[in-house]
Tab-separated table of C-alpha atoms in Angstrom:
chain	number	residue	atom	x	y	z
A	1	MET	CA	-49.686	-24.984	-179.377
A	2	ASN	CA	-49.640	-21.893	-181.628
A	3	HIS	CA	-47.333	-19.427	-180.560
A	4	ARG	CA	-48.967	-16.470	-182.310
A	5	TRP	CA	-51.560	-17.076	-179.702
A	6	LEU	CA	-49.451	-16.831	-176.832
A	7	VAL	CA	-47.724	-13.714	-178.336
A	8	SER	CA	-50.926	-11.926	-178.859
A	9	VAL	CA	-52.324	-12.380	-175.424
A	10	SER	CA	-50.448	-9.334	-173.807
A	11	GLY	CA	-52.792	-7.135	-176.289
A	12	LEU	CA	-56.077	-8.448	-174.976
A	13	VAL	CA	-56.738	-5.864	-172.177
A	14	VAL	CA	-57.491	-2.826	-174.156
A	15	PRO	CA	-59.811	-4.140	-176.752
A	16	ALA	CA	-61.656	-6.309	-174.107
A	17	ALA	CA	-62.297	-3.290	-172.158
A	18	VAL	CA	-64.394	-1.773	-174.813
A	19	PHE	CA	-67.199	-4.192	-174.460
A	20	TRP	CA	-66.999	-5.537	-170.982
A	21	SER	CA	-69.202	-2.510	-169.820
A	22	ALA	CA	-72.029	-4.770	-171.427
A	23	THR	CA	-71.209	-7.923	-169.931
A	24	MET	CA	-69.314	-7.415	-166.856
A	25	PRO	CA	-70.790	-7.537	-163.465
A	26	VAL	CA	-70.406	-4.291	-161.863
A	27	ALA	CA	-69.530	-4.164	-158.034
A	28	GLY	CA	-72.198	-2.972	-155.591
A	29	GLN	CA	-75.241	-3.238	-157.912
A	30	ALA	CA	-78.219	-5.445	-157.355
A	31	ARG	CA	-77.550	-8.836	-155.676
A	32	SER	CA	-78.908	-10.923	-158.398
A	33	ALA	CA	-76.136	-11.659	-160.928
A	34	GLY	CA	-78.566	-11.572	-163.644
A	35	ALA	CA	-79.941	-8.160	-162.818
A	36	ARG	CA	-76.297	-6.930	-162.541
A	37	THR	CA	-75.600	-7.410	-165.967
A	38	ASN	CA	-79.039	-7.316	-167.775
A	39	GLU	CA	-79.774	-4.029	-166.279
A	40	LYS	CA	-78.087	-1.008	-168.015
A	41	PRO	CA	-75.717	1.060	-165.851
A	42	ALA	CA	-76.646	4.460	-165.175
A	43	LYS	CA	-74.686	6.048	-168.125
A	44	ALA	CA	-76.831	4.123	-170.779
A	45	TYR	CA	-75.609	4.285	-174.323
A	46	THR	CA	-78.008	5.449	-176.693
A	47	ALA	CA	-77.948	4.059	-180.156
A	48	PRO	CA	-77.892	6.196	-183.229
A	49	ARG	CA	-81.108	6.413	-185.083
A	50	THR	CA	-81.765	5.282	-188.631
A	51	PRO	CA	-83.377	7.931	-190.946
A	52	ASP	CA	-86.785	6.694	-190.083
A	53	GLY	CA	-86.043	6.909	-186.326
A	54	GLN	CA	-85.354	3.279	-185.419
A	55	PRO	CA	-82.521	2.527	-182.968
A	56	ASP	CA	-79.559	1.602	-185.455
A	57	LEU	CA	-78.566	-1.979	-185.348
A	58	GLN	CA	-77.139	-2.088	-188.634
A	59	GLY	CA	-73.842	-3.516	-189.554
A	60	ILE	CA	-71.950	-6.833	-189.422
A	61	TRP	CA	-71.780	-8.706	-186.254
A	62	THR	CA	-70.667	-11.910	-184.867
A	63	ASN	CA	-71.966	-14.157	-181.982
A	64	ASN	CA	-68.689	-16.127	-181.930
A	65	THR	CA	-68.145	-17.629	-178.418
A	66	PHE	CA	-66.570	-20.334	-176.355
A	67	THR	CA	-69.246	-19.842	-173.795
A	68	THR	CA	-71.503	-23.072	-173.795
A	69	LEU	CA	-75.374	-22.830	-173.645
A	70	GLU	CA	-75.354	-24.773	-170.344
A	71	ARG	CA	-72.991	-24.253	-167.529
A	72	PRO	CA	-70.318	-26.810	-167.310
A	73	LYS	CA	-71.348	-29.211	-164.585
A	74	ASN	CA	-68.100	-28.629	-162.685
A	75	VAL	CA	-68.515	-24.906	-162.466
A	76	THR	CA	-71.066	-23.277	-159.831
A	77	LYS	CA	-70.590	-19.434	-160.110
A	78	GLU	CA	-72.559	-17.412	-162.624
A	79	PHE	CA	-69.583	-15.290	-163.729
A	80	TYR	CA	-65.864	-15.847	-164.162
A	81	THR	CA	-63.481	-13.087	-163.382
A	82	ALA	CA	-61.906	-11.113	-166.115
A	83	GLU	CA	-58.705	-13.251	-165.574
A	84	GLU	CA	-60.715	-16.496	-165.643
A	85	ALA	CA	-62.577	-15.580	-168.604
A	86	LEU	CA	-59.549	-14.815	-170.552
A	87	GLU	CA	-58.082	-18.031	-169.167
A	88	VAL	CA	-61.105	-20.189	-170.841
A	89	VAL	CA	-60.639	-18.477	-174.359
A	90	ARG	CA	-57.052	-18.972	-174.203
A	91	ARG	CA	-57.418	-22.448	-173.253
A	92	LEU	CA	-60.091	-23.323	-175.621
A	93	ALA	CA	-58.438	-21.545	-178.518
A	94	ALA	CA	-55.088	-23.539	-177.902
A	95	GLN	CA	-57.254	-26.831	-178.031
A	96	GLU	CA	-58.571	-25.895	-181.339
A	97	GLU	CA	-55.084	-25.148	-182.607
A	98	GLU	CA	-53.581	-28.231	-181.529
A	99	GLN	CA	-53.202	-30.989	-183.966
A	100	THR	CA	-54.582	-34.570	-183.043
A	101	GLU	CA	-52.993	-37.785	-183.053
A	102	PRO	CA	-52.365	-39.025	-186.727
A	103	GLY	CA	-54.201	-42.248	-187.042
A	104	THR	CA	-57.056	-41.511	-184.905
A	105	VAL	CA	-60.657	-40.864	-185.789
A	106	ALA	CA	-60.460	-37.300	-184.367
A	107	ASP	CA	-57.518	-36.840	-187.014
A	108	VAL	CA	-59.584	-37.200	-190.079
A	109	HIS	CA	-59.885	-33.532	-190.514
A	110	TYR	CA	-57.661	-30.645	-191.813
A	111	ASP	CA	-55.750	-28.258	-189.352
A	112	PHE	CA	-58.341	-25.621	-188.512
A	113	THR	CA	-55.650	-22.984	-188.025
A	114	GLN	CA	-54.448	-23.275	-191.805
A	115	PHE	CA	-58.051	-22.843	-192.945
A	116	GLY	CA	-58.991	-20.009	-190.571
A	117	LEU	CA	-61.751	-22.004	-189.236
A	118	ASP	CA	-60.757	-21.863	-185.460
A	119	ARG	CA	-62.646	-19.373	-183.544
A	120	SER	CA	-59.414	-17.574	-182.521
A	121	GLN	CA	-59.321	-16.131	-185.831
A	122	GLU	CA	-62.592	-14.179	-185.681
A	123	ALA	CA	-63.756	-11.439	-183.365
A	124	MET	CA	-65.374	-12.233	-180.249
A	125	ALA	CA	-66.932	-10.615	-177.388
A	126	LEU	CA	-65.428	-11.754	-174.174
A	127	ASN	CA	-68.407	-13.079	-172.166
A	128	LEU	CA	-67.774	-13.282	-168.393
A	129	ARG	CA	-70.742	-15.490	-168.115
A	130	THR	CA	-70.305	-19.136	-167.342
A	131	SER	CA	-73.218	-20.270	-169.390
A	132	LEU	CA	-75.417	-18.502	-172.103
A	133	ILE	CA	-78.358	-19.541	-169.822
A	134	VAL	CA	-79.204	-16.883	-167.408
A	135	ASP	CA	-82.481	-18.384	-166.354
A	136	PRO	CA	-82.741	-20.943	-164.464
A	137	ALA	CA	-80.069	-19.460	-162.356
A	138	ASP	CA	-78.268	-22.824	-162.511
A	139	GLY	CA	-77.335	-22.163	-166.028
A	140	ARG	CA	-78.841	-25.447	-167.070
A	141	LEU	CA	-82.049	-26.315	-169.191
A	142	PRO	CA	-85.019	-26.878	-166.995
A	143	PRO	CA	-86.223	-30.436	-166.785
A	144	LEU	CA	-88.478	-31.791	-169.467
A	145	SER	CA	-92.037	-31.844	-168.925
A	146	ALA	CA	-94.014	-35.351	-169.252
A	147	GLU	CA	-95.035	-34.613	-172.524
A	148	GLY	CA	-91.588	-33.526	-173.535
A	149	GLN	CA	-89.955	-36.785	-172.262
A	150	LYS	CA	-92.770	-38.766	-174.438
A	151	ARG	CA	-92.047	-36.860	-177.570
A	152	ALA	CA	-88.299	-37.338	-177.121
A	153	ALA	CA	-88.612	-40.913	-176.710
A	154	GLU	CA	-91.102	-41.180	-179.753
A	155	ARG	CA	-88.596	-39.010	-181.588
A	156	ALA	CA	-85.676	-41.203	-180.822
A	157	ALA	CA	-87.821	-44.417	-181.748
A	158	GLU	CA	-88.845	-42.932	-185.077
A	159	ARG	CA	-85.325	-41.925	-185.992
A	160	LYS	CA	-84.031	-45.406	-185.223
A	161	SER	CA	-86.927	-46.961	-187.310
A	162	ARG	CA	-85.499	-45.182	-190.449
A	163	GLY	CA	-81.956	-46.869	-190.223
A	164	GLY	CA	-78.541	-45.633	-189.685
A	165	LEU	CA	-77.436	-42.119	-190.122
A	166	HIS	CA	-75.732	-42.678	-193.628
A	167	ASP	CA	-78.571	-45.289	-194.915
A	168	ALA	CA	-80.351	-42.335	-196.562
A	169	VAL	CA	-79.958	-38.848	-197.267
A	170	GLN	CA	-82.872	-38.114	-195.138
A	171	ASN	CA	-81.163	-39.493	-192.133
A	172	GLU	CA	-78.291	-37.077	-192.341
A	173	PRO	CA	-78.240	-34.132	-189.856
A	174	LEU	CA	-79.973	-30.938	-191.190
A	175	GLY	CA	-76.598	-28.973	-191.363
A	176	ALA	CA	-75.004	-31.992	-193.334
A	177	ARG	CA	-77.939	-31.352	-195.858
A	178	CYS	CA	-77.687	-27.591	-195.847
A	179	ILE	CA	-80.946	-27.214	-194.456
A	180	LEU	CA	-80.491	-25.452	-191.087
A	181	MET	CA	-77.918	-24.911	-188.637
A	182	ASP	CA	-77.493	-23.717	-185.156
A	183	ARG	CA	-76.562	-20.139	-186.448
A	184	ASN	CA	-79.754	-20.060	-188.174
A	185	GLY	CA	-81.924	-21.098	-185.430
A	186	PRO	CA	-84.189	-19.747	-184.271
A	187	PRO	CA	-82.843	-18.836	-181.833
A	188	MET	CA	-79.469	-17.801	-183.528
A	189	LEU	CA	-76.584	-19.391	-181.641
A	190	ALA	CA	-72.808	-19.661	-182.823
A	191	GLY	CA	-71.018	-22.689	-184.079
A	192	ALA	CA	-67.315	-22.919	-184.575
A	193	TYR	CA	-66.965	-20.527	-187.752
A	194	ASN	CA	-69.087	-18.601	-190.142
A	195	ASN	CA	-71.039	-17.017	-187.341
A	196	GLY	CA	-71.546	-13.758	-189.006
A	197	TYR	CA	-74.576	-11.577	-189.013
A	198	GLN	CA	-75.579	-8.557	-191.213
A	199	ILE	CA	-78.443	-6.342	-189.886
A	200	MET	CA	-80.175	-4.101	-192.246
A	201	GLN	CA	-83.006	-1.660	-191.545
A	202	ALA	CA	-85.774	0.006	-193.696
A	203	PRO	CA	-88.798	1.915	-192.774
A	204	GLY	CA	-90.993	-0.935	-191.273
A	205	TYR	CA	-88.657	-3.832	-191.650
A	206	VAL	CA	-85.393	-5.293	-189.971
A	207	MET	CA	-83.633	-7.754	-192.106
A	208	ILE	CA	-80.892	-10.154	-190.681
A	209	LEU	CA	-78.722	-12.115	-192.892
A	210	VAL	CA	-77.345	-14.950	-191.416
A	211	GLU	CA	-73.819	-16.089	-192.854
A	212	MET	CA	-74.335	-19.692	-192.454
A	213	LEU	CA	-76.518	-21.015	-195.157
A	214	HIS	CA	-77.099	-17.355	-196.406
A	215	ASP	CA	-80.575	-17.518	-194.665
A	216	VAL	CA	-82.522	-14.105	-194.643
A	217	ARG	CA	-84.771	-13.187	-191.986
A	218	ILE	CA	-87.184	-10.139	-192.846
A	219	ILE	CA	-88.914	-9.181	-189.821
A	220	PRO	CA	-91.885	-6.883	-190.503
A	221	LEU	CA	-92.433	-4.147	-187.629
A	222	ASP	CA	-95.948	-3.079	-188.812
A	223	GLY	CA	-97.767	-4.832	-185.975
A	224	ARG	CA	-99.345	-7.478	-188.553
A	225	PRO	CA	-100.400	-10.683	-186.853
A	226	GLN	CA	-98.514	-13.802	-187.295
A	227	LEU	CA	-99.234	-16.401	-189.921
A	228	PRO	CA	-102.350	-18.491	-189.588
A	229	PRO	CA	-101.777	-21.245	-187.254
A	230	ASN	CA	-101.990	-23.911	-189.937
A	231	VAL	CA	-99.016	-22.510	-191.838
A	232	ARG	CA	-95.820	-23.865	-190.260
A	233	GLN	CA	-92.334	-23.026	-191.141
A	234	TRP	CA	-88.973	-24.369	-190.459
A	235	THR	CA	-87.920	-21.028	-188.787
A	236	GLY	CA	-91.472	-20.087	-187.989
A	237	SER	CA	-93.292	-16.800	-188.471
A	238	TYR	CA	-91.747	-13.754	-186.831
A	239	ARG	CA	-92.961	-10.290	-185.983
A	240	GLY	CA	-91.011	-7.455	-184.547
A	241	HIS	CA	-91.728	-4.313	-182.635
A	242	TRP	CA	-89.542	-1.757	-180.657
A	243	GLU	CA	-89.668	-1.528	-176.714
A	244	GLY	CA	-87.338	1.611	-176.307
A	245	GLN	CA	-83.920	0.602	-177.400
A	246	THR	CA	-84.737	-2.941	-177.695
A	247	LEU	CA	-85.966	-4.757	-180.984
A	248	VAL	CA	-88.393	-7.353	-179.752
A	249	VAL	CA	-89.141	-10.308	-182.298
A	250	GLU	CA	-91.540	-12.940	-181.658
A	251	THR	CA	-91.584	-16.183	-183.327
A	252	THR	CA	-94.421	-18.641	-183.561
A	253	ASN	CA	-95.487	-21.137	-186.057
A	254	LEU	CA	-92.750	-23.324	-186.243
A	255	SER	CA	-92.884	-26.844	-188.009
A	256	GLY	CA	-91.144	-28.696	-185.306
A	257	LYS	CA	-88.719	-30.211	-187.908
A	258	PHE	CA	-85.756	-28.029	-186.511
A	259	ALA	CA	-86.429	-29.014	-183.014
A	260	PHE	CA	-84.130	-26.560	-180.987
A	261	GLN	CA	-83.049	-28.499	-177.959
A	262	GLY	CA	-85.788	-30.881	-178.523
A	263	SER	CA	-88.417	-28.244	-178.652
A	264	SER	CA	-91.907	-28.689	-180.161
A	265	GLU	CA	-93.925	-26.961	-182.825
A	266	ASN	CA	-95.663	-25.035	-180.132
A	267	MET	CA	-92.444	-23.073	-179.114
A	268	ARG	CA	-92.918	-19.380	-178.577
A	269	LEU	CA	-89.711	-17.506	-178.806
A	270	THR	CA	-88.994	-14.061	-177.839
A	271	GLU	CA	-85.591	-12.675	-179.007
A	272	ARG	CA	-84.301	-9.164	-177.922
A	273	PHE	CA	-81.634	-7.111	-179.627
A	274	THR	CA	-80.162	-4.119	-177.558
A	275	ARG	CA	-77.315	-2.262	-178.790
A	276	VAL	CA	-75.422	-1.456	-175.668
A	277	ASP	CA	-72.346	0.231	-177.029
A	278	GLU	CA	-70.958	1.073	-180.374
A	279	ASP	CA	-69.571	-2.468	-180.887
A	280	THR	CA	-72.145	-4.618	-178.954
A	281	ILE	CA	-75.635	-5.834	-179.323
A	282	ARG	CA	-77.044	-7.780	-176.411
A	283	TYR	CA	-78.870	-10.771	-177.968
A	284	GLN	CA	-81.242	-12.141	-175.432
A	285	PHE	CA	-83.946	-14.909	-176.063
A	286	THR	CA	-86.655	-16.553	-173.867
A	287	VAL	CA	-87.964	-20.041	-174.829
A	288	ASP	CA	-91.469	-20.848	-173.795
A	289	ASP	CA	-92.612	-24.176	-174.719
A	290	PRO	CA	-94.578	-26.109	-172.000
A	291	SER	CA	-95.064	-28.817	-174.347
A	292	THR	CA	-91.199	-29.582	-173.754
A	293	TRP	CA	-90.076	-27.834	-170.503
A	294	THR	CA	-91.643	-27.486	-166.979
A	295	ARG	CA	-90.834	-23.660	-167.253
A	296	PRO	CA	-89.592	-21.083	-169.722
A	297	TRP	CA	-86.012	-20.418	-169.818
A	298	SER	CA	-83.681	-17.569	-171.037
A	299	ALA	CA	-80.295	-17.103	-172.296
A	300	GLU	CA	-78.114	-14.225	-173.659
A	301	VAL	CA	-74.901	-13.797	-175.764
A	302	PRO	CA	-73.298	-10.606	-176.736
A	303	TRP	CA	-72.908	-9.855	-180.376
A	304	LYS	CA	-69.626	-7.978	-181.541
A	305	LYS	CA	-69.161	-5.852	-184.502
A	306	THR	CA	-66.917	-7.560	-186.954
A	307	ILE	CA	-65.571	-6.905	-190.355
A	308	GLY	CA	-67.560	-7.783	-193.686
A	309	PRO	CA	-68.472	-8.329	-196.233
A	310	ILE	CA	-70.487	-11.757	-195.784
A	311	PHE	CA	-69.354	-13.961	-198.663
A	312	GLU	CA	-72.445	-16.076	-200.023
A	313	HIS	CA	-72.681	-19.215	-198.392
A	314	ALA	CA	-74.144	-21.414	-201.259
A	315	CYS	CA	-74.082	-24.520	-199.289
A	316	HIS	CA	-75.929	-27.116	-201.691
A	317	GLU	CA	-73.973	-26.016	-204.652
A	318	GLY	CA	-70.776	-27.301	-203.482
A	319	ASN	CA	-71.878	-29.990	-201.070
A	320	TYR	CA	-69.702	-32.915	-202.239
A	321	GLY	CA	-69.215	-33.842	-198.813
A	322	LEU	CA	-72.726	-35.341	-198.536
A	323	ARG	CA	-72.158	-37.453	-201.807
A	324	ASN	CA	-69.023	-38.623	-200.545
A	325	THR	CA	-70.414	-39.503	-197.061
A	326	LEU	CA	-73.232	-41.618	-198.605
A	327	ALA	CA	-70.804	-43.184	-201.157
A	328	GLY	CA	-68.414	-43.998	-198.247
A	329	ALA	CA	-71.047	-45.762	-196.545
A	330	ARG	CA	-72.142	-47.913	-199.747
A	331	ALA	CA	-68.480	-48.836	-200.213
A	332	GLU	CA	-68.327	-49.877	-196.662
A	333	GLU	CA	-71.169	-52.059	-197.079
A	334	LYS	CA	-70.280	-53.546	-200.286
A	335	ARG	CA	-66.704	-54.298	-198.566
A	336	ALA	CA	-68.694	-55.999	-195.693
A	337	ALA	CA	-70.886	-58.025	-197.922
A	338	GLU	CA	-67.968	-59.318	-199.857
A	339	GLU	CA	-65.926	-60.321	-196.762
A	340	ALA	CA	-69.304	-62.011	-195.347
A	341	ALA	CA	-69.593	-63.877	-198.666
A	342	LYS	CA	-65.838	-64.928	-198.535
A	343	LYS	CA	-66.343	-66.429	-195.065
A	344	GLY	CA	-69.375	-68.366	-196.143
A	345	SER	CA	-67.771	-69.893	-199.111
A	346	SER	CA	-64.753	-70.948	-197.003
A	347	LYS	CA	-66.931	-72.981	-194.579
B	1	MET	CA	-46.037	-16.528	-165.698
B	2	ARG	CA	-47.332	-19.004	-167.892
B	3	THR	CA	-46.957	-21.744	-165.361
B	4	SER	CA	-49.080	-19.983	-162.763
B	5	ARG	CA	-51.825	-19.529	-165.460
B	6	ALA	CA	-51.805	-23.165	-166.316
B	7	VAL	CA	-52.281	-23.917	-162.590
B	8	ALA	CA	-55.052	-21.306	-162.522
B	9	VAL	CA	-56.849	-23.125	-165.256
B	10	VAL	CA	-56.645	-26.406	-163.737
B	11	GLY	CA	-58.009	-24.787	-160.422
B	12	LEU	CA	-60.887	-23.513	-162.273
B	13	GLY	CA	-61.830	-26.916	-163.400
B	14	LEU	CA	-63.630	-25.366	-166.390
B	15	LEU	CA	-64.730	-26.414	-169.612
B	16	LEU	CA	-65.899	-28.942	-171.864
B	17	ALA	CA	-63.512	-29.587	-174.708
B	18	ALA	CA	-65.273	-27.715	-177.358
B	19	ALA	CA	-64.208	-29.298	-180.735
B	20	PRO	CA	-65.056	-27.318	-183.635
B	21	MET	CA	-68.005	-28.832	-185.582
B	22	ALA	CA	-67.758	-28.542	-189.184
B	23	HIS	CA	-70.832	-29.092	-191.618
B	24	HIS	CA	-70.550	-32.680	-191.732
B	25	ALA	CA	-68.766	-35.807	-190.047
B	26	PHE	CA	-65.112	-35.993	-191.449
B	27	SER	CA	-64.738	-39.569	-190.260
B	28	ALA	CA	-67.939	-40.585	-192.176
B	29	GLU	CA	-66.547	-39.044	-195.683
B	30	PHE	CA	-62.967	-40.017	-195.086
B	31	ASP	CA	-61.091	-43.319	-193.991
B	32	ILE	CA	-58.695	-43.597	-190.996
B	33	ASP	CA	-57.396	-46.469	-192.581
B	34	LYS	CA	-56.154	-44.936	-195.682
B	35	PRO	CA	-53.644	-42.328	-195.086
B	36	ILE	CA	-52.216	-40.440	-197.953
B	37	ASN	CA	-49.140	-38.604	-198.578
B	38	LEU	CA	-49.378	-36.966	-201.964
B	39	ARG	CA	-47.020	-34.502	-203.947
B	40	GLY	CA	-48.568	-32.632	-206.760
B	41	THR	CA	-49.113	-29.407	-208.461
B	42	LEU	CA	-52.307	-27.411	-208.138
B	43	THR	CA	-54.462	-27.484	-211.265
B	44	LYS	CA	-57.589	-25.821	-209.661
B	45	TRP	CA	-58.800	-24.183	-206.513
B	46	GLU	CA	-62.666	-24.480	-205.984
B	47	MET	CA	-63.341	-21.708	-203.315
B	48	ILE	CA	-66.985	-23.013	-202.617
B	49	ASN	CA	-69.177	-23.466	-199.670
B	50	PRO	CA	-69.282	-25.350	-197.627
B	51	HIS	CA	-66.035	-26.503	-198.119
B	52	SER	CA	-63.151	-25.277	-200.803
B	53	TRP	CA	-61.561	-28.143	-202.798
B	54	PHE	CA	-58.073	-28.459	-204.197
B	55	HIS	CA	-57.561	-30.086	-207.295
B	56	LEU	CA	-54.002	-31.395	-207.882
B	57	ASP	CA	-52.128	-33.601	-210.429
B	58	VAL	CA	-50.088	-36.079	-208.837
B	59	LYS	CA	-47.357	-38.098	-210.613
B	60	SER	CA	-47.428	-41.721	-209.705
B	61	ALA	CA	-44.306	-43.882	-209.790
B	62	ASP	CA	-44.865	-45.046	-213.259
B	63	GLY	CA	-44.794	-41.490	-214.440
B	64	ALA	CA	-48.491	-41.430	-215.055
B	65	VAL	CA	-50.397	-38.222	-213.789
B	66	VAL	CA	-53.333	-38.950	-211.369
B	67	PRO	CA	-55.851	-36.093	-210.703
B	68	TRP	CA	-56.721	-35.810	-207.066
B	69	MET	CA	-59.444	-33.629	-205.041
B	70	ILE	CA	-58.618	-32.547	-201.562
B	71	GLU	CA	-61.022	-30.995	-199.251
B	72	GLY	CA	-60.347	-27.940	-197.416
B	73	GLY	CA	-62.099	-25.104	-195.251
B	74	SER	CA	-65.076	-22.820	-195.943
B	75	PRO	CA	-63.911	-20.031	-198.200
B	76	ASN	CA	-66.053	-17.459	-196.141
B	77	GLN	CA	-63.465	-17.365	-193.318
B	78	LEU	CA	-60.592	-17.464	-195.961
B	79	ILE	CA	-62.132	-14.272	-197.577
B	80	LYS	CA	-62.438	-12.605	-194.306
B	81	GLY	CA	-58.743	-13.225	-193.505
B	82	GLY	CA	-57.974	-11.542	-196.792
B	83	VAL	CA	-57.290	-14.885	-198.694
B	84	THR	CA	-58.521	-14.819	-202.274
B	85	LYS	CA	-58.361	-17.125	-205.088
B	86	LYS	CA	-55.380	-15.395	-206.489
B	87	SER	CA	-53.660	-16.263	-203.338
B	88	LEU	CA	-52.501	-19.739	-204.248
B	89	ALA	CA	-51.256	-19.806	-208.014
B	90	ILE	CA	-52.381	-22.577	-210.212
B	91	GLY	CA	-49.228	-24.801	-210.757
B	92	THR	CA	-48.001	-24.336	-206.999
B	93	GLU	CA	-46.456	-27.770	-205.730
B	94	LEU	CA	-48.161	-28.808	-202.744
B	95	ILE	CA	-47.727	-31.892	-200.204
B	96	ILE	CA	-50.871	-33.201	-198.925
B	97	GLU	CA	-50.689	-35.310	-195.634
B	98	GLY	CA	-54.435	-36.671	-194.973
B	99	TYR	CA	-56.785	-39.535	-195.706
B	100	GLN	CA	-58.567	-40.952	-198.545
B	101	ALA	CA	-62.213	-40.909	-199.114
B	102	LYS	CA	-64.079	-44.077	-197.878
B	103	ASP	CA	-65.521	-44.805	-201.398
B	104	GLY	CA	-61.949	-45.328	-202.575
B	105	THR	CA	-61.922	-42.685	-205.413
B	106	ASN	CA	-59.206	-40.229	-205.678
B	107	LYS	CA	-60.484	-37.821	-203.047
B	108	GLY	CA	-59.223	-36.967	-199.919
B	109	VAL	CA	-58.857	-34.446	-196.882
B	110	GLY	CA	-55.944	-32.497	-196.123
B	111	ARG	CA	-54.680	-32.843	-192.580
B	112	ASN	CA	-51.985	-30.914	-193.522
B	113	ILE	CA	-51.119	-29.020	-196.666
B	114	LEU	CA	-47.485	-28.024	-197.114
B	115	LEU	CA	-45.857	-26.017	-199.706
B	116	ALA	CA	-43.045	-27.839	-201.600
B	117	ASP	CA	-40.300	-26.833	-199.285
B	118	GLY	CA	-42.005	-28.183	-196.318
B	119	ARG	CA	-43.571	-25.010	-195.046
B	120	ARG	CA	-47.179	-25.102	-193.923
B	121	LEU	CA	-49.659	-23.684	-196.099
B	122	SER	CA	-51.172	-20.955	-193.803
B	123	LEU	CA	-54.272	-19.608	-195.205
B	124	GLY	CA	-56.147	-18.434	-192.157
B	125	GLY	CA	-56.050	-14.833	-190.408
B	126	SER	CA	-53.866	-13.996	-187.707
B	127	ALA	CA	-54.232	-12.652	-183.907
B	128	ASN	CA	-56.842	-13.490	-181.424
B	129	PRO	CA	-60.483	-13.232	-181.212
B	130	LEU	CA	-60.478	-10.624	-178.784
B	131	THR	CA	-58.389	-8.075	-180.774
B	132	ASN	CA	-59.267	-9.362	-184.394
B	133	ASN	CA	-62.279	-7.108	-184.563
B	134	LYS	CA	-63.928	-4.456	-186.651
B	135	PRO	CA	-61.511	-2.537	-188.999
C-alpha cells in the first residue's frame, strides 16, 4: 500500500466535482439511467469554436479509466454513488501499487509505481458507471450470433493450428508486435498506461494522434464516400461529420485482423465526440456487426484533459522484448530437448 | 474511517482485479527461476519505447566487469512525470532486484531498482489520478 495515495485521497472532492456534471446521474430526471447521463442537462456547455467554426475539441486528452468494458458480474446497478466510485478507484489503484510475492510468475515484472506506469499517476475522469457498455442495459456484450459463434470457433482452430504463442513472431499478440493495441482501436479504449490522445482540427479535417504506437487518424469531414469495399485496412476507413456539438465518425472497411472483441470485417463503428465541459469529452461508440452479435451495442467513456506533450511512441525501434521472448522460448526448447536426450541415453 | 471504507468496499463486492497489462508478457521474456541481485554502475540509460533499458557495469566476485541490461518502464509516462534522461546520472550506483532473461544472457527485468543507499529509485509522478490533471 502506498501512503501517498492515502494521503491524497482527501483532495479528491474538488477536482472530481469539475467533471461529474458530465458523468453523474442527476436526481429527478428521466427514469432510464442511460438517458440521465447521455442527455445534456439544461445548462448545456457550448464548446468554443475553431477559426473555421467547428466545435473545438483540440487539446491533449486521456481516456484512462478503471471502469471495465463489461459490468462485473457481481454488480447489478448501472451507477455507483460518488463514494462507491471513489472507493473503486482507490482500491484498484492500491492493487496496482502493491508488489507481488517474490518468486511468483506475477512478480516477473518491475514495480509499476517506480516507473510511473500505474494508472494512479495519470489523470482520470471519475466515471460513476459500473461498465463502459451502456446498451444493453445489463452492461454486458450481447450474445454472439450463430455466424459469430462459428467464426470464433474457426479463428480459435486456425490459431491453434499455427502452434504455440512463442513459436513464431506471427503468433505473438498484435501489441507485442507493435501493430495495434486497444488504445488504437477502433474503438479507442484505455489500457494501463499511455492512454493519451491529441486532437487537432483544420478546415475539413480532424486529426487524432494516439499516444500508444504513435498512430494517427486523419478524419475527413467533407462528405466524401468511404473507400471502395475491396480496400480493407487494419483500422478501417473513417469519415466524419458534425451533428450540432458532436463529431460523428463512421468507420467501415475493416480488415478483420484487429478483431475488436471478436468482431468481423463487416463491423460498422460509429463514434461520437462531444465536449461536455472545458475539461471533458464524452466519447461514445456503437458497434453494429450482425455477423458477430445478435444486436448492436454501445459504450461510453469520458476523456479528460491532461498534460502534454505526447512523446513519440516508436515501438518497433526499441522492441527488444519481442526478440527476448522468442529467444527465451528457443532456449527453453533447447533445454527440454537436452533433458529428454539425457533421459533417453540413461535408459 | 479507513476501517469503515474497507468494509464498504467488501460490501460492494466490486471489481475485477485489473492487473496492468504491459506491451508484452513479462513471464515469457524473464525467468522466475533466475532471480538476480546486482550492484553496478549505470553506463547508459536508453529511454526508448516501448520500454526503457538501463545498462549497468556489474563487478563479479573475481573483479571482472560484466555488462548487464535491465528492462524498465515506458519513457512516455516518465517524461510526463517530469523525468528526463538527465534525471539519473551516468555512473550512479544501482542495486537491481529482479529476474534474468530466459535466454540466459545478461539481461533482466528490475523488480526493484534501488539506489546504493537502499532508497527505492522512484521515477514515477505523484498524486492520484483524479487530481493529477491538466496544468
